[in-house]
Short mmCIF file of C-alpha atoms in Angstrom, two decimals:
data_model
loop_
_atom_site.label_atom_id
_atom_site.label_comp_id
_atom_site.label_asym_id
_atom_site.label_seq_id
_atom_site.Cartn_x
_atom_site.Cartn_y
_atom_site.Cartn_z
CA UNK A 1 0.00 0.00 0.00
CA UNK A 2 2.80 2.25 1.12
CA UNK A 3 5.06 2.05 -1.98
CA UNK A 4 1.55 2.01 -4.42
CA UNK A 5 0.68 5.73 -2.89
CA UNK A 6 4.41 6.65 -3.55
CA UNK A 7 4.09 5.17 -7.04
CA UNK A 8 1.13 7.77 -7.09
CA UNK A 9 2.69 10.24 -5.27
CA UNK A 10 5.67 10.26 -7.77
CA UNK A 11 3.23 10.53 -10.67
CA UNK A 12 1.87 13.48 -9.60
CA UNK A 13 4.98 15.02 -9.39
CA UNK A 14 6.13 14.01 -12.76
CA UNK A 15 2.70 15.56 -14.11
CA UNK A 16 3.36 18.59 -12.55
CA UNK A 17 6.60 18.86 -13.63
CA UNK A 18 5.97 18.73 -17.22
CA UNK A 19 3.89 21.93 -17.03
CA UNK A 20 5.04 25.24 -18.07
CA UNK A 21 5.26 27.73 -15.66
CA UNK A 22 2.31 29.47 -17.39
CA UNK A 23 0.41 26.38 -17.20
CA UNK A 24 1.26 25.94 -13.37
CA UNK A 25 -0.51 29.95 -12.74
CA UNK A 26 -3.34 28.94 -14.13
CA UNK A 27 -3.70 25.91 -12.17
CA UNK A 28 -3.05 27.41 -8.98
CA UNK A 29 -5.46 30.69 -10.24
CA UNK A 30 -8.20 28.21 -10.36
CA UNK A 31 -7.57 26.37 -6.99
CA UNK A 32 -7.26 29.46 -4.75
CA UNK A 33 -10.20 30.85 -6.74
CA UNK A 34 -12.18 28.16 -5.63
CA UNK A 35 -10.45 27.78 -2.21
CA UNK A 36 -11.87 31.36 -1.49
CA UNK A 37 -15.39 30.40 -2.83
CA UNK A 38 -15.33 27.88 -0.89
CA UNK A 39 -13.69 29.31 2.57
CA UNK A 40 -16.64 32.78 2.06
CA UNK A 41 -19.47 29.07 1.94
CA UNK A 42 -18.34 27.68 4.84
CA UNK A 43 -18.10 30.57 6.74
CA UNK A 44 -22.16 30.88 7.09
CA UNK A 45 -21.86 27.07 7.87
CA UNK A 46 -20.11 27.32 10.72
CA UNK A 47 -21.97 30.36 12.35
CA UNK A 48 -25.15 29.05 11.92
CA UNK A 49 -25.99 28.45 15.63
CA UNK A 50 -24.78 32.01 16.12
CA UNK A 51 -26.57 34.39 13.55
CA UNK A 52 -29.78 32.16 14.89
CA UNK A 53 -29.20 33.25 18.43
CA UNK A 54 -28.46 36.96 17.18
CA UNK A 55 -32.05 37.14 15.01
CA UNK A 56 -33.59 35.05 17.53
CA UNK A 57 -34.80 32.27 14.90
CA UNK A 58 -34.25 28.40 14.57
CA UNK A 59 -30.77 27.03 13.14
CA UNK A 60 -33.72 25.92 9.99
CA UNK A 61 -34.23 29.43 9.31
CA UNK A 62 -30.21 30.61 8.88
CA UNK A 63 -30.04 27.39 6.54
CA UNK A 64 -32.37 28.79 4.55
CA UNK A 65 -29.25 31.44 3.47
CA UNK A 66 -27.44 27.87 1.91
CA UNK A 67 -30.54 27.44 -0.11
CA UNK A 68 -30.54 30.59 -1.64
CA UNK A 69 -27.15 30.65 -2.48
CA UNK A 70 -27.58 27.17 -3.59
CA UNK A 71 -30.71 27.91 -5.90
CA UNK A 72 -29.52 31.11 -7.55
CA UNK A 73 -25.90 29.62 -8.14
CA UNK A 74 -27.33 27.92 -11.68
CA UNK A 75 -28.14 31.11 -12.54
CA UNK A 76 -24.50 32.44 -11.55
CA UNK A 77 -23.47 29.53 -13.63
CA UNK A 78 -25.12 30.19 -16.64
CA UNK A 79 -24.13 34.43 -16.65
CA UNK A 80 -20.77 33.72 -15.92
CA UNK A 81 -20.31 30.67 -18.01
CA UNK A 82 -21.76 32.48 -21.08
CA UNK A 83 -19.84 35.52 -20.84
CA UNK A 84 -16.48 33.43 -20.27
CA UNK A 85 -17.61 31.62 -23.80
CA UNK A 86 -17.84 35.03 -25.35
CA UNK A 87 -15.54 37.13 -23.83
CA UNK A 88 -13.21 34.60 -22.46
CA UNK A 89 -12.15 32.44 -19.04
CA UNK A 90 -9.62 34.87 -17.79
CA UNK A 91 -11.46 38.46 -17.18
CA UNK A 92 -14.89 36.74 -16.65
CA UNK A 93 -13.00 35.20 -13.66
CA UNK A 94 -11.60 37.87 -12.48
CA UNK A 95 -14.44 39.42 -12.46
CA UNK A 96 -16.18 36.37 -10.73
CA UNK A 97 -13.78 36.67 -7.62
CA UNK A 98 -14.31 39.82 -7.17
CA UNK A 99 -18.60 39.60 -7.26
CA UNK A 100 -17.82 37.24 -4.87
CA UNK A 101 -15.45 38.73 -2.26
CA UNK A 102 -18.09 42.15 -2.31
CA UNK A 103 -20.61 40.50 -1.11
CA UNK A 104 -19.73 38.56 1.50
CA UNK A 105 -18.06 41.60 2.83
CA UNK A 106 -21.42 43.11 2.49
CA UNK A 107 -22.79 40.26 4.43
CA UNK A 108 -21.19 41.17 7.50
CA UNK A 109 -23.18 44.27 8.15
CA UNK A 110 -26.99 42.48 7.54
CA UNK A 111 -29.28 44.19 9.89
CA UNK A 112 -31.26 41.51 9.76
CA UNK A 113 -31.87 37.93 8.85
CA UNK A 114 -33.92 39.14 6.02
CA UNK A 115 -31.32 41.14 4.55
CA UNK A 116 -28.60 38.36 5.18
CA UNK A 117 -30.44 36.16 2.53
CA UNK A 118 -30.83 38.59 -0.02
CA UNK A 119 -27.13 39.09 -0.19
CA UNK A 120 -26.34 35.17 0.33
CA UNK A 121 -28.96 34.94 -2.76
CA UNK A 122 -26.85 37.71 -4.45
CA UNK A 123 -23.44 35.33 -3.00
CA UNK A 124 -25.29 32.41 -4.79
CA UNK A 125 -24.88 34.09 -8.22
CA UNK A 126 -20.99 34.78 -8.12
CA UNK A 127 -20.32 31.30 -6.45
CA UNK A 128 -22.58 29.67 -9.32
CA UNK A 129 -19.84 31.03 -11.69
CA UNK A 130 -16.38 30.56 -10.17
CA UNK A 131 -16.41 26.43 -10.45
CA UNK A 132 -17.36 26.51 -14.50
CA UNK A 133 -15.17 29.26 -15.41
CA UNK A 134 -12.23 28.08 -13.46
CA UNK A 135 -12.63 24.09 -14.48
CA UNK A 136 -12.98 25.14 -18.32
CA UNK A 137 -9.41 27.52 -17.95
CA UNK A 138 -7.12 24.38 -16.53
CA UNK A 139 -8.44 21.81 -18.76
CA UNK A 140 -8.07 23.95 -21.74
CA UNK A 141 -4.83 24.75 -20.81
CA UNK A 142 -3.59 21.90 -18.86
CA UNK A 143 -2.22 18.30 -21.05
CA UNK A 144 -4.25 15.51 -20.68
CA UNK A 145 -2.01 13.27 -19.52
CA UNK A 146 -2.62 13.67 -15.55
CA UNK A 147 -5.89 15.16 -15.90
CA UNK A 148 -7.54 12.83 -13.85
CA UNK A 149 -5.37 13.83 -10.69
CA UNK A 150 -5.17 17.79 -11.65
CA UNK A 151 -9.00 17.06 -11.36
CA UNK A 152 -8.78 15.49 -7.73
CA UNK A 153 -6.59 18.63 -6.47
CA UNK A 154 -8.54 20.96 -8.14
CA UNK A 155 -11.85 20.03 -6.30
CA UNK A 156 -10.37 19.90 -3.21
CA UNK A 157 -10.08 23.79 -3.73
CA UNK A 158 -13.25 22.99 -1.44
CA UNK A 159 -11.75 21.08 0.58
CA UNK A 160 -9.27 23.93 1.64
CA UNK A 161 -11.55 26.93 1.68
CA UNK A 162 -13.49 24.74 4.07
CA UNK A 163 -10.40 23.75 6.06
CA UNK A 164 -9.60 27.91 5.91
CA UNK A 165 -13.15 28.73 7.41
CA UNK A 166 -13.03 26.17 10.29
CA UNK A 167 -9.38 27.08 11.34
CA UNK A 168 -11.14 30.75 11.10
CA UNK A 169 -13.83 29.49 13.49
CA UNK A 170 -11.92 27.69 15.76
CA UNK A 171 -9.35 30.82 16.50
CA UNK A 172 -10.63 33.86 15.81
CA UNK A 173 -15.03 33.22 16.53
CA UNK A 174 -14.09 33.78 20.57
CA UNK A 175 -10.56 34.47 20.80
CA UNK A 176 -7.74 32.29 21.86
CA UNK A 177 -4.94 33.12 24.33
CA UNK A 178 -1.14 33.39 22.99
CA UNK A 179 1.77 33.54 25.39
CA UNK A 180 -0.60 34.86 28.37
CA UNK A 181 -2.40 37.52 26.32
CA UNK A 182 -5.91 37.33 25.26
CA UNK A 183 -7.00 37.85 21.64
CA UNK A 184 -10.57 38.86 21.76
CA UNK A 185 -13.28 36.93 19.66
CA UNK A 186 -14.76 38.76 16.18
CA UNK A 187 -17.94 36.98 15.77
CA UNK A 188 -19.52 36.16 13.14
CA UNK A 189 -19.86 39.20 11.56
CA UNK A 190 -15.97 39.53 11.83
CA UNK A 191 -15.34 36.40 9.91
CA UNK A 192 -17.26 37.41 7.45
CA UNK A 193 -15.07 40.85 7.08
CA UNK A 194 -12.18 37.98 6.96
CA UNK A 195 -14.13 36.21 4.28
CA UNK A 196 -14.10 39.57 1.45
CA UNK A 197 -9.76 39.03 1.67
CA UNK A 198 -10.15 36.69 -1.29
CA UNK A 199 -10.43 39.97 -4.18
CA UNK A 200 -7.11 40.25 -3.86
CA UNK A 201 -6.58 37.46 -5.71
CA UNK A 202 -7.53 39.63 -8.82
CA UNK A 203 -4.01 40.89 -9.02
CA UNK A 204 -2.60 37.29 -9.45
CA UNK A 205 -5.08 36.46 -11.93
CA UNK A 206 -4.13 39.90 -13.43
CA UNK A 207 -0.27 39.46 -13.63
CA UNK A 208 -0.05 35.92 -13.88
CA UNK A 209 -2.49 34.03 -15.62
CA UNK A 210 -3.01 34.00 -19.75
CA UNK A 211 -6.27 33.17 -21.48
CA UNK A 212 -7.44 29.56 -22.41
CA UNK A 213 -5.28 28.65 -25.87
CA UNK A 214 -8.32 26.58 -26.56
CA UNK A 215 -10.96 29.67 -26.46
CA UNK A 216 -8.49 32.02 -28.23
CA UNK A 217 -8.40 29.06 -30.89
CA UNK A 218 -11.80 29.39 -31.37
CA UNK A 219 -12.62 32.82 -31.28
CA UNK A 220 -10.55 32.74 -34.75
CA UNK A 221 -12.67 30.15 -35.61
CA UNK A 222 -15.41 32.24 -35.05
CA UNK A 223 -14.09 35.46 -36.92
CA UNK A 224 -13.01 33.03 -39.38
CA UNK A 225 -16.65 31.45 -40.00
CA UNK A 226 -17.95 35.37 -40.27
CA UNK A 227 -15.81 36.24 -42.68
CA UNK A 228 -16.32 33.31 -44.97
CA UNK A 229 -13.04 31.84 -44.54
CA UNK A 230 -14.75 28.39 -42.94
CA UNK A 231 -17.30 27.09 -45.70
CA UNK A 232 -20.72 27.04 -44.44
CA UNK A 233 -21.44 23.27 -45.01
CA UNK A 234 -18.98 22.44 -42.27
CA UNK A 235 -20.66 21.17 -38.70
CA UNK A 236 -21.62 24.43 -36.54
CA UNK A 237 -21.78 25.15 -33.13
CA UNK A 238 -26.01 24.56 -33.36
CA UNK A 239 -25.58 20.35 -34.09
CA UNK A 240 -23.10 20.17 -31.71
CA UNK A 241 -25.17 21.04 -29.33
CA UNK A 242 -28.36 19.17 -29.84
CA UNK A 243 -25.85 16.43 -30.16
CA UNK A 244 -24.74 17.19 -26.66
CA UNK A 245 -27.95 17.50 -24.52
CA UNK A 246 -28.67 13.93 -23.68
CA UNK A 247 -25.46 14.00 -22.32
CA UNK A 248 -26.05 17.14 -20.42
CA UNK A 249 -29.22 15.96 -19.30
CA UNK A 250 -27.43 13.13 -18.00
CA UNK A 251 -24.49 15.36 -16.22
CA UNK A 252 -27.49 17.24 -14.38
CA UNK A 253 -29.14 14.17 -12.36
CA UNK A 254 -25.47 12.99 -11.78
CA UNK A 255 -24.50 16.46 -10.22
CA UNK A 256 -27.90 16.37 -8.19
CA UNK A 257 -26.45 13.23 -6.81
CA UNK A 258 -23.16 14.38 -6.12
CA UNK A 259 -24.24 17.62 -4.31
CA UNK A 260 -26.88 15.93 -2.14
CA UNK A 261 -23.92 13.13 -0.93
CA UNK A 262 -21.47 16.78 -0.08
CA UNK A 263 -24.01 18.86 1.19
CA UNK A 264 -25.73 16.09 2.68
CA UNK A 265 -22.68 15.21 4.80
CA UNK A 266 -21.54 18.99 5.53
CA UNK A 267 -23.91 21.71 5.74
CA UNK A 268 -25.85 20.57 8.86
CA UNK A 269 -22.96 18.89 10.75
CA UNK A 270 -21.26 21.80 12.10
CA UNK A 271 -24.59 22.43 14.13
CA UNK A 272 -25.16 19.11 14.61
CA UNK A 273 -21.68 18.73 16.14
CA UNK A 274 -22.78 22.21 18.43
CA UNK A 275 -26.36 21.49 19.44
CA UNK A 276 -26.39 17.41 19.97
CA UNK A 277 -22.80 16.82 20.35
CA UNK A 278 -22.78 19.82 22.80
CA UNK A 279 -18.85 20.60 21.40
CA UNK A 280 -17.35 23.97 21.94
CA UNK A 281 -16.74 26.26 19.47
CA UNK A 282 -13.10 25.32 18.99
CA UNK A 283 -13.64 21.70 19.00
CA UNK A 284 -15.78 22.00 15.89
CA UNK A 285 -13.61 24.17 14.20
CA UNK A 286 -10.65 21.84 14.69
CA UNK A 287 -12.68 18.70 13.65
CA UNK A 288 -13.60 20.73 10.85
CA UNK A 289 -9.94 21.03 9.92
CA UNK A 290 -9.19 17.89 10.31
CA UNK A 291 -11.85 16.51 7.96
CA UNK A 292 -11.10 19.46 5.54
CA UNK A 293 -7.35 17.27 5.14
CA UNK A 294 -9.41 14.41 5.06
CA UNK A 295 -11.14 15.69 1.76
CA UNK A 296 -8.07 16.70 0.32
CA UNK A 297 -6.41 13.30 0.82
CA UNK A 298 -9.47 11.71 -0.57
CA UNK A 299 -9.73 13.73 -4.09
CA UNK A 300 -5.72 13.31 -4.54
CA UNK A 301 -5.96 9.42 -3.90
CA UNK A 302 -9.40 8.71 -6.49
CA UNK A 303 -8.59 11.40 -8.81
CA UNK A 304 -5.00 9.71 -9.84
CA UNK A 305 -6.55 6.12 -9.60
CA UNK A 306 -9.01 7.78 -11.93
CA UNK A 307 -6.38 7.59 -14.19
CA UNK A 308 -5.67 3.43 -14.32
CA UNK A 309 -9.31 3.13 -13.11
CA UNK A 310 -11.16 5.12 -15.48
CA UNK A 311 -13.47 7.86 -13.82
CA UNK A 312 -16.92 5.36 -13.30
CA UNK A 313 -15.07 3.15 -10.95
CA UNK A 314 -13.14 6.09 -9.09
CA UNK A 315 -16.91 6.83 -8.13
CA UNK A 316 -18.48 4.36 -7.64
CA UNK A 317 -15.91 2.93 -5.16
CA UNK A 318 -15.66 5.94 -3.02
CA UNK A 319 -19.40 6.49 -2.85
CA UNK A 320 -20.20 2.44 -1.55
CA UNK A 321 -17.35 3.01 0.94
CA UNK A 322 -18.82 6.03 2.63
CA UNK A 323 -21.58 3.52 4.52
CA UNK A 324 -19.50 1.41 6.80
CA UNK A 325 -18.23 4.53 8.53
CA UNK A 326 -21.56 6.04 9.04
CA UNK A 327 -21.58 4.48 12.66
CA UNK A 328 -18.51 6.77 13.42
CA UNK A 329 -19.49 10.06 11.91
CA UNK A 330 -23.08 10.03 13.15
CA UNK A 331 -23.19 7.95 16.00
CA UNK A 332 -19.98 8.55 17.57
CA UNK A 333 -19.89 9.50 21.38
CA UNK A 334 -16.83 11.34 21.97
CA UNK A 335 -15.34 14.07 19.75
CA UNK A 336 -12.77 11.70 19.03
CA UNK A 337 -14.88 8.87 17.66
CA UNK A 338 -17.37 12.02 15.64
CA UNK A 339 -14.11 13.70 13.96
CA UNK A 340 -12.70 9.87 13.01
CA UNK A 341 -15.58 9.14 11.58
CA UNK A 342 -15.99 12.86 10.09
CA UNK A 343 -12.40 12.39 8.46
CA UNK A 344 -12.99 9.02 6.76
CA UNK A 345 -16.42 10.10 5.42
CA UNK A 346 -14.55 13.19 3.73
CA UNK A 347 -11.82 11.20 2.32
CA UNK A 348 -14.98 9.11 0.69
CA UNK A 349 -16.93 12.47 -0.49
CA UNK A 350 -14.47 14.13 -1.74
CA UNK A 351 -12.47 11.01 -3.35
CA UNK A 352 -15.75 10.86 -5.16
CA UNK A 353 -16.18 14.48 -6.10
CA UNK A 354 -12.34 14.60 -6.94
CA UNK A 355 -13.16 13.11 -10.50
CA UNK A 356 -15.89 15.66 -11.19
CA UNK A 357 -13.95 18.61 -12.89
CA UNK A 358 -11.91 16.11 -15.53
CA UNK A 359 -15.37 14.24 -16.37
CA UNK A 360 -17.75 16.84 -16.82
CA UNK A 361 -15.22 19.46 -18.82
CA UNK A 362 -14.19 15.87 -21.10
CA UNK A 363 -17.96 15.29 -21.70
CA UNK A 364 -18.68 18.80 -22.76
CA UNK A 365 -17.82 20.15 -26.44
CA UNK A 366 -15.63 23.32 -26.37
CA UNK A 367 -17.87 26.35 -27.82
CA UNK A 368 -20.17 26.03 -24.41
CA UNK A 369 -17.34 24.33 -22.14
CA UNK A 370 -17.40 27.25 -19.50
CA UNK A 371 -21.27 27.19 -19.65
CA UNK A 372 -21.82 23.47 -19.79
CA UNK A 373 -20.02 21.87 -17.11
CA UNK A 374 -20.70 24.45 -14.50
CA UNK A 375 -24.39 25.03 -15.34
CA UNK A 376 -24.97 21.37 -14.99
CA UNK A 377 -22.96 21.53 -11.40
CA UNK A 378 -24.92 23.94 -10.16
CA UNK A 379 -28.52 22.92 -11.58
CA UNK A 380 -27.80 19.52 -9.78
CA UNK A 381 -26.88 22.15 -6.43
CA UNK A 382 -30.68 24.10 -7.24
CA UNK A 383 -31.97 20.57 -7.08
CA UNK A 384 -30.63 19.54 -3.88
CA UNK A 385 -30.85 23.39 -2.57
CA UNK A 386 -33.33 22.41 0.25
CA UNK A 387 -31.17 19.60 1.76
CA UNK A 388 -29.64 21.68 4.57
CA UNK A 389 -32.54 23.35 5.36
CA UNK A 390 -34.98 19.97 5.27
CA UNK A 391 -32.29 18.09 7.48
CA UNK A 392 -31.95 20.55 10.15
CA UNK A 393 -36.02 20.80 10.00
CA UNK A 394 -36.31 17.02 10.57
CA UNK A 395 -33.80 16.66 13.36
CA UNK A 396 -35.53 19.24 15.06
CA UNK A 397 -38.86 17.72 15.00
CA UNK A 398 -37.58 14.01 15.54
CA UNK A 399 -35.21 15.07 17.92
CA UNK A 400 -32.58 12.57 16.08
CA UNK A 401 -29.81 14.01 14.04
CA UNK A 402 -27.86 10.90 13.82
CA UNK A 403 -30.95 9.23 12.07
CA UNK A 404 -31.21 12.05 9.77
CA UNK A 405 -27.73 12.00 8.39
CA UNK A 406 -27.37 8.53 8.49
CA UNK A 407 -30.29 7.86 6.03
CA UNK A 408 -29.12 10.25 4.15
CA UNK A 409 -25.39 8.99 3.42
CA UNK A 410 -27.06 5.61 2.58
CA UNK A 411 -29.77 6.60 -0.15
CA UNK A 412 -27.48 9.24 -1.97
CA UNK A 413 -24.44 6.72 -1.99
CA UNK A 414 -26.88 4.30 -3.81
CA UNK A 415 -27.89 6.40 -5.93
CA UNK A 416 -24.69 8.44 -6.83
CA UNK A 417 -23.07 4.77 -7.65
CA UNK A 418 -26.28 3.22 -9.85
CA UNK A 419 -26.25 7.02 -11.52
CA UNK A 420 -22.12 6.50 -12.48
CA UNK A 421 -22.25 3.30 -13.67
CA UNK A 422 -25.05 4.40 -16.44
CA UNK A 423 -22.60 7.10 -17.36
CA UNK A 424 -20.12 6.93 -20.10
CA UNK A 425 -16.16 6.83 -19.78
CA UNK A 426 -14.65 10.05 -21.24
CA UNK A 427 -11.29 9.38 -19.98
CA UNK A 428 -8.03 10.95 -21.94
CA UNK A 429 -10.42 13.00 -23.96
CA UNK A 430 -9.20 15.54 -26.65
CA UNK A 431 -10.35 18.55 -25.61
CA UNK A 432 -8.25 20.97 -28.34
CA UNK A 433 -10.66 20.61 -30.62
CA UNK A 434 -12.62 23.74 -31.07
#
């Protein structure tokens, strides 16, 4: 086992060495793009409990901020994406981070809960656009050899904004004490303030990263085609879309699948962990960190066996394992037996959700490949949009939140693995052709 991971872990190295430093800015452009999306998510997450108490409203009321963001983030997917398609990846990203960063700066001075879920709702749009945008620049840019585990690091972008916001929690929500002297607590609204740093990360983008080769290929192919230079009779963007949408169709019950089994093991366990588990502040953030490494282990391990397994049985596998350790993560009676079991459950999620960018970006055709992907992503995330909400609203009235997320693990792991295997392999696809 040990000299198999090196084998992997010497791969990865190998693939990353054969990019060009251009290449490597992009890569990293996307990840901390979606490491900062991801960090401004969690942050609401994690202060559930609190901006109830503040309002004075049920834990199922703040949730209902994660369904706005998740139901407008389509809609973020489908602006963003189409603009990147047009104008291209690089300044519609830009762009994208800083929507993003605004607003949840904005969101630390809601006067009330009302005005909290407008701007999450507003937060919803300029997430919805980050993943698409971001997944289309690296794989157009990116070789494919290796694409399977650029896809598992990529994800876990996630993984590390999530890791970012419960490190956040755990420190800075009620202080610590260094050396003797005590560092007062921000709150919630604080951490939000924290959560608008990512806009700086529009100077990076700015200096660093070049547009998609791939999109600047085809926008001559476009002015080409206007000015007659492409003969009419040849295949146009129109077929090879109707061609497409079966597929697409396909990609959006597979992503419905694959948000309920993330959100359906995240969104509600940080309160779970504070309300039923009766664990401080500081013990959730750190278990929170903990299974944010977890995550990240997970996508790096199934997204480069991706590449010898194909991306179906990266899935699949990952998905079936999750049940065994549901005993752990929901059932668990010390913090020690609940962040075990919260650990191994990531590395399953996320191992899962680490072969998402490569497969939907190789099943899409490049003319909509920023729109495609990510509006599929996020119509499967409208779909599920209620999941936080509904599972905090059941364990409240059944008094059982280990039932709730145990049940589930166990129906969306079924149905995530019966959904993959119907899919079709798109591993090693070409996707210069424009």
């Amino acid at each position: 086992m040990s000299s198999s991971f090196a084998d992997h872990f010497g791969t990865v190295i190998q693939n990353f060495r054969r990019l060009t430093s251009s290449q490597r800015h992009t890569f990293l452009a996307a990840f901390l793009g979606w490491t900062m999306d991801s960090l401004d998510f969690f942050i609401l997450i994690f202060c559930v409990p609190a901006i109830a108490k503040e309002f004075h409203t049920q834990p199922s009321a703040v949730l209902g901020a994660v369904f706005l963001t998740q139901a407008f983030r389509p809609v973020g997917a489908l602006l963003f994406g189409m603009l990147a398609d047009r104008f291209g990846r690089r300044p519609v990203l830009m762009v994208n981070i800083l929507s993003f960063s605004v607003i949840e700066l904005a969101c630390a001075f809601a006067p009330s809960l009302g005005a909290l879920l407008v701007l999450r709702a507003l937060f919803g749009l300029a997430m919805g656009g980050e993943w698409g945008v971001g997944a289309a620049l690296v794989f157009e840019t990116l070789p494919k050899e290796g694409r399977g585990t650029f896809s598992g690091i990529l994800q876990e972008g996630y993984a590390m904004g999530s890791i970012l916001a419960s490190g956040a929690f755990a420190l800075f929500f009620n202080g610590f004490v260094l050396s003797g002297l005590h560092v007062p607590g921000i709150g919630w609204r604080g951490l939000f303030i924290v959560g608008s740093i990512p806009a700086l990360l529009v100077f990076y983008v700015q200096a660093r990263v070049e547009e998609s080769p791939v999109w600047l290929a085809g926008a001559k192919t476009r002015a080409d085609r206007v000015s007659g230079v492409i003969r009419r009779n040849e295949p146009g963007t129109s077929a090879t879309l109707l061609k497409f949408l079966p597929t697409f169709l396909f990609l959006v019950l597979l992503m419905t699948a694959f948000m309920s089994f993330s959100h359906g093991t995240q969104d509600v366990y940080p309160t779970f962990l504070t309300t039923y588990a009766k664990l401080n502040p500081s013990t959730v953030g750190s278990i929170g960190v903990l299974y944010g490494f977890g995550s990240i282990l997970g996508g790096f391990v199934f997204g480069t066996l991706s590449e010898r397994w194909g991306r179906k049985r990266a899935i699949v596998t990952a998905a079936l394992l999750s049940i065994p350790i549901i005993p752990l993560w929901a059932y668990g009676h010390s913090a020690f037996t609940l962040g075990a079991g919260a650990v191994l459950i990531q590395f399953m999620v996320q191992g899962a959700w680490g072969v998402v960018p490569a497969y939907l970006t190789e099943l899409s055709p490049a003319p909509v490949r920023a729109t495609a992907p990510g509006l599929a992503y996020q119509l499967g995330g409208l779909v599920t949009s209620w999941n936080g909400k509904a599972q905090a609203l059941a364990a409240e009235r059944w008094g059982n939140y280990p039932a709730v997320l145990a049940i589930t693990v166990i129906v969306v792991a079924l149905a995530l693995s019966g959904l993959a295997l119907l899919g079709r392999e798109a591993k090693g696809q070409d996707m210069t052709v424009v």
